[in-house]
Amino acid sequence: MKKLMSVLFAGLVGLTTWSGVATAATEGMKQKVVYHVNEDDPKQQTGALRNIQNHINAVGKDNLDLRVVMHGNGVSMVLLPDALGRVKGFKNANADPQMQASIDALKSQGVSFKVCNNTLTGRKVNKDEDLYMVDAADIVPSGVAELAILQGQGFAYIKP
Amino acid sequence: MKSSDEFELNAFVDGELSADQQAEMLEAMRADPELARQACELGQLKAQIRLAYGTPPQVRRRGADKVRESWRAIAASFTLLSVGMVSGWLLHAGNPDDRAANAGRFVVLDADGRGRAPAVAADEETRIVFHLTNADQTVAGELLDEVEGMLNAYAADGHPLRVEVVSHSEGLDLLRESLSGHKERIHQLAVRFPNLAFVACKNTIDRLRVERGIEVKLIPDAEVIDSGVSHVVKRQKEGWSYIRV
């Protein structure tokens, strides 16, 4: 099954490259994509960030408007390990130094990471103390609504 | 799974096998439910990738034939798969009384054609289809929280909203009488919000019957459509926002 997924992923990157090149060359427009993260498996999250890096490699950072929307368990991606005792409802806190480095690398290439405020209030998360580098501009009122709004604006939706 | 099988399965889903090979693959799927499930998932993933990357107009212009052909191939695979499933269902047809229990609730969502309008239509109606494939009732509960929050927020702002929750594969548990952890809540939501629909995938129901001999009994608020996958693909083509849970 792993192999199957890698074959599929290669296909995804191929398609991405193809449409990305076509878009950039013909329209001079950015490809708009939103990645949806709502699960707390650190391996899956690391894989998602790798997908995004591959996406950037394939299309080029200047041709992309790429956002990551986290809600529910997905917020664990930016949850600091020492916050796990303070917050409610999380089994994992995955923002270890390695995850932080991956996030920084993607941010430096223009990726923005959006966090759902419903999750923060519902699970007693303090964005300044418990999360890795999330500021007010990164908070959206509802992650689900944000996904719907972005798709309404022409963003392609990917759930890694 | 061996890698040669993977390639064959991929080729099957892409409609690249000969008629003989396809027949062989369908036969293998009838004998091996796991294989059938993988074909179903693969088809779904590929359909979504094509949908995400096949829709920009400039891409369509350059590769219109290719895109059309891929869609035709996907459609052909699904048709073949359905043929296989239906014949499997006929072979294993259970008690007609049990079947009758779900038969009356088949619906044509959108008799008024509203589903054909863009995601945010002229009347500013926002349309979202949630695709639930997770059996975890905690996750399903969080989904209901989100849905309820949105329905309330949009109603308070006077913005029209339409939401469908499509329960498919393991996600069907939410709508099963014996397994749902949220029967009461779903009923309350369904009564309160006429713009909210809970939709069950008939392919999943049939597969449970054929593979495990389970006669699925749905909760009263569930509506039934033929295929969860083709329904969410159809919705996206109609301009709905899509969120997988």
Tab-separated table of C-alpha atoms in Angstrom:
chain	number	residue	atom	x	y	z
A	1	MET	CA	0.000	0.000	0.000
A	2	LYS	CA	2.943	2.321	0.777
A	3	LYS	CA	4.285	1.694	-2.686
A	4	LEU	CA	0.873	2.347	-4.155
A	5	MET	CA	0.731	5.676	-2.352
A	6	SER	CA	4.168	6.654	-3.630
A	7	VAL	CA	3.140	5.806	-7.188
A	8	LEU	CA	0.040	7.924	-6.718
A	9	PHE	CA	2.029	10.737	-5.207
A	10	ALA	CA	4.433	10.718	-8.127
A	11	GLY	CA	1.363	11.043	-10.328
A	12	LEU	CA	0.100	13.950	-8.255
A	13	VAL	CA	3.422	15.776	-8.517
A	14	GLY	CA	3.459	15.103	-12.250
A	15	LEU	CA	-0.038	16.506	-12.707
A	16	THR	CA	0.865	19.450	-10.516
A	17	THR	CA	3.912	20.244	-12.596
A	18	TRP	CA	1.972	19.962	-15.803
A	19	SER	CA	-0.901	22.216	-14.812
A	20	GLY	CA	1.437	24.576	-12.927
A	21	VAL	CA	3.637	25.124	-15.944
A	22	ALA	CA	0.600	25.585	-18.167
A	23	THR	CA	-0.894	28.091	-15.727
A	24	ALA	CA	2.261	30.118	-15.229
A	25	ALA	CA	3.184	30.157	-18.875
A	26	THR	CA	-0.186	31.065	-20.329
A	27	GLU	CA	-1.730	33.294	-17.701
A	28	GLY	CA	1.119	34.568	-15.541
A	29	MET	CA	-1.189	33.672	-12.670
A	30	LYS	CA	-0.462	31.895	-9.436
A	31	GLN	CA	-1.742	28.413	-8.782
A	32	LYS	CA	-3.968	28.582	-5.704
A	33	VAL	CA	-3.996	25.542	-3.440
A	34	VAL	CA	-5.199	24.839	0.080
A	35	TYR	CA	-3.962	21.842	2.051
A	36	HIS	CA	-6.308	20.532	4.751
A	37	VAL	CA	-4.836	19.080	7.969
A	38	ASN	CA	-7.204	17.744	10.639
A	39	GLU	CA	-5.491	14.598	11.927
A	40	ASP	CA	-2.839	14.295	14.604
A	41	ASP	CA	-0.587	11.510	13.325
A	42	PRO	CA	2.915	13.085	13.265
A	43	LYS	CA	3.997	10.843	10.378
A	44	GLN	CA	1.026	11.906	8.317
A	45	GLN	CA	1.723	15.568	9.098
A	46	THR	CA	5.406	15.252	8.220
A	47	GLY	CA	4.290	13.583	4.992
A	48	ALA	CA	1.910	16.453	4.277
A	49	LEU	CA	4.706	19.009	4.708
A	50	ARG	CA	6.885	16.932	2.409
A	51	ASN	CA	4.073	16.881	-0.170
A	52	ILE	CA	3.936	20.652	0.019
A	53	GLN	CA	7.705	20.997	-0.439
A	54	ASN	CA	7.523	18.705	-3.467
A	55	HIS	CA	4.619	20.756	-4.783
A	56	ILE	CA	6.739	23.919	-4.490
A	57	ASN	CA	9.709	22.193	-6.126
A	58	ALA	CA	7.507	21.155	-9.012
A	59	VAL	CA	5.690	24.432	-9.621
A	60	GLY	CA	8.047	27.062	-8.235
A	61	LYS	CA	7.349	29.212	-5.185
A	62	ASP	CA	6.683	32.315	-7.271
A	63	ASN	CA	3.861	30.544	-9.111
A	64	LEU	CA	2.027	29.433	-5.995
A	65	ASP	CA	-0.381	30.791	-3.425
A	66	LEU	CA	-0.273	27.905	-0.992
A	67	ARG	CA	-2.112	27.764	2.340
A	68	VAL	CA	-2.351	25.139	5.035
A	69	VAL	CA	-5.557	25.115	7.090
A	70	MET	CA	-5.444	23.282	10.421
A	71	HIS	CA	-8.393	22.517	12.662
A	72	GLY	CA	-9.392	19.943	15.257
A	73	ASN	CA	-6.635	17.395	15.858
A	74	GLY	CA	-4.682	18.934	12.979
A	75	VAL	CA	-3.690	21.857	15.229
A	76	SER	CA	-1.304	19.382	16.906
A	77	MET	CA	1.095	20.176	14.051
A	78	VAL	CA	1.911	23.549	15.632
A	79	LEU	CA	1.235	22.512	19.244
A	80	LEU	CA	4.396	22.641	21.366
A	81	PRO	CA	5.151	19.383	23.222
A	82	ASP	CA	5.302	21.104	26.634
A	83	ALA	CA	1.782	22.490	26.082
A	84	LEU	CA	0.189	19.055	26.046
A	85	GLY	CA	-0.496	19.167	29.802
A	86	ARG	CA	-2.192	22.576	29.603
A	87	VAL	CA	-4.594	22.120	26.710
A	88	LYS	CA	-7.736	20.011	26.317
A	89	GLY	CA	-8.524	17.217	23.904
A	90	PHE	CA	-5.119	16.653	22.273
A	91	LYS	CA	-3.323	13.304	22.280
A	92	ASN	CA	-0.303	14.560	20.336
A	93	ALA	CA	1.755	17.721	20.252
A	94	ASN	CA	3.954	17.480	17.212
A	95	ALA	CA	5.772	20.830	16.995
A	96	ASP	CA	9.161	19.372	17.939
A	97	PRO	CA	12.346	21.040	16.603
A	98	GLN	CA	12.182	18.959	13.427
A	99	MET	CA	8.560	19.920	12.668
A	100	GLN	CA	9.403	23.551	13.506
A	101	ALA	CA	12.262	23.492	10.985
A	102	SER	CA	10.002	22.077	8.259
A	103	ILE	CA	7.362	24.727	8.953
A	104	ASP	CA	9.983	27.519	8.920
A	105	ALA	CA	11.374	26.278	5.612
A	106	LEU	CA	7.910	26.327	4.018
A	107	LYS	CA	7.043	29.747	5.481
A	108	SER	CA	10.242	31.156	3.975
A	109	GLN	CA	8.901	29.998	0.592
A	110	GLY	CA	5.627	31.835	1.029
A	111	VAL	CA	3.394	29.136	2.528
A	112	SER	CA	0.971	30.418	5.156
A	113	PHE	CA	-0.354	28.300	8.019
A	114	LYS	CA	-3.883	29.079	9.206
A	115	VAL	CA	-5.258	27.904	12.543
A	116	CYS	CA	-8.944	27.516	13.454
A	117	ASN	CA	-10.108	29.728	16.310
A	118	ASN	CA	-13.005	27.395	17.175
A	119	THR	CA	-10.430	24.732	17.963
A	120	LEU	CA	-8.273	27.115	20.013
A	121	THR	CA	-11.166	28.247	22.214
A	122	GLY	CA	-12.775	24.803	22.439
A	123	ARG	CA	-9.542	23.130	23.484
A	124	LYS	CA	-8.207	25.908	25.715
A	125	VAL	CA	-5.182	26.673	23.558
A	126	ASN	CA	-3.275	29.919	24.104
A	127	LYS	CA	-1.782	30.888	20.762
A	128	ASP	CA	1.187	32.727	22.308
A	129	GLU	CA	2.191	30.107	24.863
A	130	ASP	CA	1.080	26.802	23.377
A	131	LEU	CA	1.656	27.150	19.652
A	132	TYR	CA	4.795	27.461	17.544
A	133	MET	CA	4.947	30.853	15.815
A	134	VAL	CA	1.264	31.521	15.245
A	135	ASP	CA	0.290	35.185	15.257
A	136	ALA	CA	-3.058	36.944	15.062
A	137	ALA	CA	-2.994	37.083	11.246
A	138	ASP	CA	-2.715	33.288	11.130
A	139	ILE	CA	-5.942	32.730	13.059
A	140	VAL	CA	-9.160	32.171	11.118
A	141	PRO	CA	-12.589	32.138	12.828
A	142	SER	CA	-13.465	28.659	11.537
A	143	GLY	CA	-11.145	26.276	9.719
A	144	VAL	CA	-14.007	24.596	7.903
A	145	ALA	CA	-15.500	27.894	6.774
A	146	GLU	CA	-12.030	29.000	5.622
A	147	LEU	CA	-11.753	25.866	3.444
A	148	ALA	CA	-15.124	26.640	1.891
A	149	ILE	CA	-14.286	30.316	1.359
A	150	LEU	CA	-10.931	29.561	-0.282
A	151	GLN	CA	-12.513	27.026	-2.624
A	152	GLY	CA	-15.083	29.659	-3.518
A	153	GLN	CA	-12.119	31.866	-4.502
A	154	GLY	CA	-10.783	29.218	-6.837
A	155	PHE	CA	-8.363	27.381	-4.568
A	156	ALA	CA	-7.838	23.694	-5.320
A	157	TYR	CA	-8.382	21.518	-2.257
A	158	ILE	CA	-5.940	18.799	-1.243
A	159	LYS	CA	-6.316	16.530	1.761
A	160	PRO	CA	-2.954	14.745	2.103
B	1	MET	CA	0.105	-6.123	-2.402
B	2	LYS	CA	2.697	-7.053	-5.045
B	3	SER	CA	3.848	-4.209	-7.264
B	4	SER	CA	2.664	-5.974	-10.435
B	5	ASP	CA	-0.824	-6.056	-8.889
B	6	GLU	CA	-0.576	-2.353	-8.157
B	7	PHE	CA	0.177	-1.537	-11.756
B	8	GLU	CA	-2.642	-3.736	-12.937
B	9	LEU	CA	-5.053	-2.122	-10.486
B	10	ASN	CA	-3.939	1.328	-11.612
B	11	ALA	CA	-4.386	0.304	-15.227
B	12	PHE	CA	-7.827	-1.049	-14.402
B	13	VAL	CA	-8.934	2.163	-12.717
B	14	ASP	CA	-7.531	4.144	-15.653
B	15	GLY	CA	-9.480	1.955	-18.094
B	16	GLU	CA	-6.286	0.829	-19.806
B	17	LEU	CA	-6.859	-2.921	-19.626
B	18	SER	CA	-8.242	-5.009	-22.462
B	19	ALA	CA	-11.775	-6.367	-22.156
B	20	ASP	CA	-10.445	-9.794	-21.157
B	21	GLN	CA	-8.131	-8.334	-18.553
B	22	GLN	CA	-10.945	-6.196	-17.159
B	23	ALA	CA	-13.199	-9.216	-16.858
B	24	GLU	CA	-10.402	-11.052	-15.078
B	25	MET	CA	-9.911	-8.133	-12.702
B	26	LEU	CA	-13.645	-7.924	-11.939
B	27	GLU	CA	-13.641	-11.644	-11.225
B	28	ALA	CA	-10.664	-11.198	-8.886
B	29	MET	CA	-12.475	-8.347	-7.114
B	30	ARG	CA	-15.530	-10.453	-6.501
B	31	ALA	CA	-13.314	-13.054	-4.858
B	32	ASP	CA	-11.254	-10.492	-2.956
B	33	PRO	CA	-13.235	-7.709	-1.269
B	34	GLU	CA	-10.001	-6.027	-0.169
B	35	LEU	CA	-8.978	-5.676	-3.811
B	36	ALA	CA	-12.383	-4.222	-4.650
B	37	ARG	CA	-12.045	-1.739	-1.817
B	38	GLN	CA	-8.597	-0.670	-3.026
B	39	ALA	CA	-9.899	-0.192	-6.558
B	40	CYS	CA	-12.694	1.945	-5.163
B	41	GLU	CA	-10.278	4.103	-3.132
B	42	LEU	CA	-7.861	4.410	-6.003
B	43	GLY	CA	-10.618	5.491	-8.356
B	44	GLN	CA	-11.770	8.045	-5.826
B	45	LEU	CA	-8.295	9.511	-5.324
B	46	LYS	CA	-7.635	9.698	-9.039
B	47	ALA	CA	-11.004	11.324	-9.690
B	48	GLN	CA	-10.191	13.948	-7.075
B	49	ILE	CA	-6.737	14.646	-8.461
B	50	ARG	CA	-8.224	15.085	-11.917
B	51	LEU	CA	-10.908	17.321	-10.543
B	52	ALA	CA	-8.394	19.504	-8.716
B	53	TYR	CA	-6.049	19.784	-11.666
B	54	GLY	CA	-8.269	19.165	-14.664
B	55	THR	CA	-10.538	22.154	-14.164
B	56	PRO	CA	-8.390	25.255	-14.860
B	57	PRO	CA	-9.552	26.480	-18.276
B	58	GLN	CA	-6.033	26.879	-19.689
B	59	VAL	CA	-5.263	23.252	-18.902
B	60	ARG	CA	-8.466	22.083	-20.507
B	61	ARG	CA	-7.633	24.042	-23.643
B	62	ARG	CA	-4.255	22.392	-24.012
B	63	GLY	CA	-5.244	18.873	-23.144
B	64	ALA	CA	-8.970	18.777	-23.622
B	65	ASP	CA	-8.958	15.390	-25.297
B	66	LYS	CA	-6.729	13.909	-22.658
B	67	VAL	CA	-8.896	15.196	-19.842
B	68	ARG	CA	-12.046	14.020	-21.571
B	69	GLU	CA	-10.513	10.633	-22.197
B	70	SER	CA	-9.419	10.287	-18.596
B	71	TRP	CA	-12.899	11.111	-17.440
B	72	ARG	CA	-14.323	8.612	-19.843
B	73	ALA	CA	-11.867	6.022	-18.545
B	74	ILE	CA	-12.814	6.791	-14.953
B	75	ALA	CA	-16.490	6.658	-15.807
B	76	ALA	CA	-15.957	3.349	-17.603
B	77	SER	CA	-14.105	1.931	-14.581
B	78	PHE	CA	-16.861	2.972	-12.252
B	79	THR	CA	-19.487	1.557	-14.571
B	80	LEU	CA	-17.624	-1.741	-14.699
B	81	LEU	CA	-17.182	-1.699	-10.952
B	82	SER	CA	-20.880	-1.010	-10.472
B	83	VAL	CA	-21.736	-3.824	-12.862
B	84	GLY	CA	-19.531	-6.102	-10.786
B	85	MET	CA	-21.078	-4.915	-7.548
B	86	VAL	CA	-24.628	-5.197	-8.819
B	87	SER	CA	-24.040	-8.693	-10.160
B	88	GLY	CA	-22.409	-9.589	-6.842
B	89	TRP	CA	-25.407	-8.132	-5.084
B	90	LEU	CA	-27.822	-10.112	-7.241
B	91	LEU	CA	-25.860	-13.292	-6.603
B	92	HIS	CA	-25.895	-12.708	-2.875
B	93	ALA	CA	-29.307	-11.073	-2.653
B	94	GLY	CA	-30.504	-11.292	0.912
B	95	ASN	CA	-33.931	-11.245	2.465
B	96	PRO	CA	-36.179	-8.978	0.344
B	97	ASP	CA	-37.854	-7.624	3.476
B	98	ASP	CA	-34.525	-6.264	4.756
B	99	ARG	CA	-33.867	-4.657	1.426
B	100	ALA	CA	-37.274	-3.044	1.441
B	101	ALA	CA	-36.343	-1.266	4.682
B	102	ASN	CA	-33.943	1.040	2.827
B	103	ALA	CA	-35.670	1.026	-0.545
B	104	GLY	CA	-38.274	3.662	0.241
B	105	ARG	CA	-35.814	6.381	1.083
B	106	PHE	CA	-34.042	6.748	-2.233
B	107	VAL	CA	-33.928	10.402	-3.013
B	108	VAL	CA	-33.227	12.656	-5.877
B	109	LEU	CA	-31.417	15.455	-4.087
B	110	ASP	CA	-31.996	18.677	-6.009
B	111	ALA	CA	-35.340	18.024	-7.632
B	112	ASP	CA	-35.379	21.827	-7.897
B	113	GLY	CA	-32.019	21.857	-9.677
B	114	ARG	CA	-30.391	24.120	-7.112
B	115	GLY	CA	-27.341	21.860	-6.880
B	116	ARG	CA	-26.407	22.869	-10.387
B	117	ALA	CA	-25.654	26.422	-9.388
B	118	PRO	CA	-22.111	27.616	-8.569
B	119	ALA	CA	-20.677	27.334	-5.022
B	120	VAL	CA	-21.785	30.827	-4.155
B	121	ALA	CA	-24.764	31.344	-6.388
B	122	ALA	CA	-26.464	34.546	-7.453
B	123	ASP	CA	-28.524	34.456	-4.274
B	124	GLU	CA	-25.212	34.230	-2.341
B	125	GLU	CA	-25.946	30.710	-1.185
B	126	THR	CA	-22.815	28.904	0.013
B	127	ARG	CA	-22.732	25.149	-0.656
B	128	ILE	CA	-20.514	22.677	1.126
B	129	VAL	CA	-20.319	18.910	0.827
B	130	PHE	CA	-18.564	17.043	3.633
B	131	HIS	CA	-17.229	13.641	2.695
B	132	LEU	CA	-17.044	11.482	5.814
B	133	THR	CA	-14.970	8.305	5.440
B	134	ASN	CA	-13.868	7.922	9.060
B	135	ALA	CA	-15.606	5.497	11.430
B	136	ASP	CA	-14.390	7.355	14.546
B	137	GLN	CA	-17.509	8.740	16.247
B	138	THR	CA	-15.440	11.413	18.028
B	139	VAL	CA	-14.322	12.753	14.663
B	140	ALA	CA	-17.918	12.535	13.430
B	141	GLY	CA	-19.042	14.461	16.525
B	142	GLU	CA	-16.512	17.217	15.813
B	143	LEU	CA	-17.822	17.360	12.268
B	144	LEU	CA	-21.360	17.834	13.599
B	145	ASP	CA	-20.040	20.610	15.879
B	146	GLU	CA	-18.506	22.373	12.891
B	147	VAL	CA	-21.609	21.912	10.763
B	148	GLU	CA	-23.908	23.179	13.498
B	149	GLY	CA	-21.606	26.144	14.173
B	150	MET	CA	-21.636	27.102	10.504
B	151	LEU	CA	-25.403	26.676	10.106
B	152	ASN	CA	-25.957	28.908	13.147
B	153	ALA	CA	-23.409	31.520	12.084
B	154	TYR	CA	-24.734	31.760	8.528
B	155	ALA	CA	-28.338	31.907	9.736
B	156	ALA	CA	-27.433	34.678	12.200
B	157	ASP	CA	-25.773	36.685	9.408
B	158	GLY	CA	-28.672	36.054	7.044
B	159	HIS	CA	-26.408	34.233	4.553
B	160	PRO	CA	-27.990	31.194	2.885
B	161	LEU	CA	-26.038	27.964	3.299
B	162	ARG	CA	-26.554	24.413	2.104
B	163	VAL	CA	-24.680	21.504	3.637
B	164	GLU	CA	-24.544	17.828	2.776
B	165	VAL	CA	-22.769	15.198	4.838
B	166	VAL	CA	-21.982	12.226	2.597
B	167	SER	CA	-21.234	9.096	4.620
B	168	HIS	CA	-19.222	6.666	2.629
B	169	SER	CA	-17.083	3.597	3.310
B	170	GLU	CA	-16.335	3.448	7.067
B	171	GLY	CA	-17.945	6.843	7.461
B	172	LEU	CA	-21.317	5.134	6.980
B	173	ASP	CA	-21.224	4.171	10.674
B	174	LEU	CA	-22.500	7.646	11.568
B	175	LEU	CA	-25.792	6.844	9.827
B	176	ARG	CA	-26.135	3.209	10.953
B	177	GLU	CA	-28.818	2.560	13.544
B	178	SER	CA	-26.584	0.170	15.491
B	179	LEU	CA	-23.286	2.079	15.319
B	180	SER	CA	-24.054	5.796	15.211
B	181	GLY	CA	-22.974	7.672	18.300
B	182	HIS	CA	-25.056	10.709	17.345
B	183	LYS	CA	-28.546	9.533	16.370
B	184	GLU	CA	-30.434	12.016	18.546
B	185	ARG	CA	-28.219	14.911	17.597
B	186	ILE	CA	-28.555	14.204	13.881
B	187	HIS	CA	-32.308	14.088	14.253
B	188	GLN	CA	-32.384	17.418	16.086
B	189	LEU	CA	-30.144	19.029	13.462
B	190	ALA	CA	-32.179	17.605	10.587
B	191	VAL	CA	-35.398	18.941	12.085
B	192	ARG	CA	-33.903	22.352	12.828
B	193	PHE	CA	-32.122	22.840	9.491
B	194	PRO	CA	-33.957	21.992	6.262
B	195	ASN	CA	-30.789	23.099	4.425
B	196	LEU	CA	-28.817	20.169	5.903
B	197	ALA	CA	-28.886	16.642	4.441
B	198	PHE	CA	-27.311	13.393	5.634
B	199	VAL	CA	-26.587	11.125	2.726
B	200	ALA	CA	-25.620	7.436	2.757
B	201	CYS	CA	-23.738	5.648	-0.018
B	202	LYS	CA	-25.639	2.670	-1.426
B	203	ASN	CA	-22.466	1.086	-2.818
B	204	THR	CA	-21.146	0.885	0.736
B	205	ILE	CA	-24.421	-0.626	1.972
B	206	ASP	CA	-24.323	-3.217	-0.815
B	207	ARG	CA	-20.679	-3.998	-0.166
B	208	LEU	CA	-21.351	-4.675	3.512
B	209	ARG	CA	-24.089	-7.102	2.489
B	210	VAL	CA	-21.971	-8.940	-0.067
B	211	GLU	CA	-18.714	-8.998	1.873
B	212	ARG	CA	-19.861	-9.484	5.420
B	213	GLY	CA	-23.506	-10.460	5.194
B	214	ILE	CA	-24.550	-7.330	7.085
B	215	GLU	CA	-27.999	-5.886	6.411
B	216	VAL	CA	-27.479	-2.206	7.124
B	217	LYS	CA	-30.288	-0.415	8.901
B	218	LEU	CA	-30.012	3.329	8.544
B	219	ILE	CA	-31.193	5.965	10.977
B	220	PRO	CA	-34.455	7.630	9.846
B	221	ASP	CA	-32.799	10.924	8.889
B	222	ALA	CA	-30.451	9.383	6.328
B	223	GLU	CA	-31.131	9.654	2.633
B	224	VAL	CA	-29.620	7.187	0.163
B	225	ILE	CA	-27.758	7.889	-3.066
B	226	ASP	CA	-26.182	5.349	-5.434
B	227	SER	CA	-22.533	6.223	-5.044
B	228	GLY	CA	-20.869	8.481	-2.491
B	229	VAL	CA	-17.862	8.991	-4.732
B	230	SER	CA	-19.763	10.044	-7.800
B	231	HIS	CA	-21.981	12.249	-5.659
B	232	VAL	CA	-19.068	14.251	-4.203
B	233	VAL	CA	-17.447	14.485	-7.632
B	234	LYS	CA	-20.756	15.714	-9.082
B	235	ARG	CA	-21.082	18.292	-6.329
B	236	GLN	CA	-17.594	19.626	-6.969
B	237	LYS	CA	-18.323	19.898	-10.676
B	238	GLU	CA	-21.421	21.869	-9.752
B	239	GLY	CA	-19.216	24.247	-7.799
B	240	TRP	CA	-19.737	23.075	-4.239
B	241	SER	CA	-16.870	23.361	-1.784
B	242	TYR	CA	-15.572	19.954	-0.768
B	243	ILE	CA	-14.174	18.992	2.617
B	244	ARG	CA	-12.980	15.505	3.408
B	245	VAL	CA	-13.271	14.342	6.984
